[in-house]
mmCIF file of C-alpha atoms in Angstrom:
data_model
loop_
_atom_site.group_PDB
_atom_site.id
_atom_site.type_symbol
_atom_site.label_atom_id
_atom_site.label_comp_id
_atom_site.label_asym_id
_atom_site.label_seq_id
_atom_site.Cartn_x
_atom_site.Cartn_y
_atom_site.Cartn_z
ATOM 1 C CA LYS A 1 -189.544 54.217 -103.525
ATOM 2 C CA THR A 2 -190.954 54.641 -107.032
ATOM 3 C CA ARG A 3 -192.005 58.196 -106.196
ATOM 4 C CA GLY A 4 -188.428 58.994 -105.187
ATOM 5 C CA LEU A 5 -187.137 57.523 -108.452
ATOM 6 C CA LEU A 6 -189.633 59.555 -110.455
ATOM 7 C CA TYR A 7 -188.674 62.703 -108.563
ATOM 8 C CA CYS A 8 -184.980 62.058 -109.253
ATOM 9 C CA ALA A 9 -185.703 61.501 -112.946
ATOM 10 C CA TYR A 10 -187.773 64.687 -113.025
ATOM 11 C CA ARG A 11 -185.067 66.720 -111.305
ATOM 12 C CA ARG A 12 -182.428 65.314 -113.656
ATOM 13 C CA ALA A 13 -184.528 66.233 -116.696
ATOM 14 C CA HIS A 14 -185.178 69.690 -115.283
ATOM 15 C CA ARG A 15 -181.467 70.261 -114.583
ATOM 16 C CA ALA A 16 -180.442 69.023 -118.030
ATOM 17 C CA ALA A 17 -183.043 71.285 -119.642
ATOM 18 C CA TYR A 18 -181.809 74.236 -117.581
ATOM 19 C CA ILE A 19 -178.181 73.607 -118.552
ATOM 20 C CA HIS A 20 -179.028 73.291 -122.243
ATOM 21 C CA SER A 21 -181.764 75.955 -121.978
ATOM 22 C CA ASP A 22 -183.356 74.240 -124.969
ATOM 23 C CA PRO A 23 -187.185 74.412 -124.723
ATOM 24 C CA ALA A 24 -187.689 71.542 -127.192
ATOM 25 C CA ARG A 25 -185.393 69.262 -125.205
ATOM 26 C CA TYR A 26 -187.082 70.348 -121.973
ATOM 27 C CA HIS A 27 -190.526 69.410 -123.265
ATOM 28 C CA ASP A 28 -189.121 66.132 -124.599
ATOM 29 C CA GLN A 29 -187.823 65.264 -121.130
ATOM 30 C CA ILE A 30 -191.107 66.210 -119.466
ATOM 31 C CA ALA A 31 -193.057 64.111 -121.977
ATOM 32 C CA LEU A 32 -190.721 61.189 -121.282
ATOM 33 C CA PHE A 33 -191.170 61.683 -117.555
ATOM 34 C CA PHE A 34 -194.964 61.631 -117.767
ATOM 35 C CA GLU A 35 -194.902 58.637 -120.104
ATOM 36 C CA PHE A 36 -192.633 56.797 -117.669
ATOM 37 C CA SER A 37 -194.800 57.639 -114.660
ATOM 38 C CA SER A 38 -198.019 56.643 -116.437
ATOM 39 C CA VAL A 39 -196.458 53.296 -117.392
ATOM 40 C CA LEU A 40 -195.441 52.760 -113.764
ATOM 41 C CA LEU A 41 -198.961 53.610 -112.579
ATOM 42 C CA TRP A 42 -200.457 51.242 -115.150
ATOM 43 C CA GLN A 43 -198.170 48.423 -114.010
ATOM 44 C CA LYS A 44 -199.137 49.116 -110.401
ATOM 45 C CA LYS A 45 -202.835 48.900 -111.278
ATOM 46 C CA LYS A 46 -202.289 45.678 -113.226
ATOM 47 C CA VAL A 47 -200.733 43.868 -110.275
#
């Protein structure tokens, strides 16, 4: 389920970046996505 959520978030970021066609915003979204996924992975390891 978490993978699906991450994929949705990634697709949303990608779409938003495409619509704005703003490279800075795109990289911001990707950085956020990776940060979010790494936090999720860390929480999974902790449990």
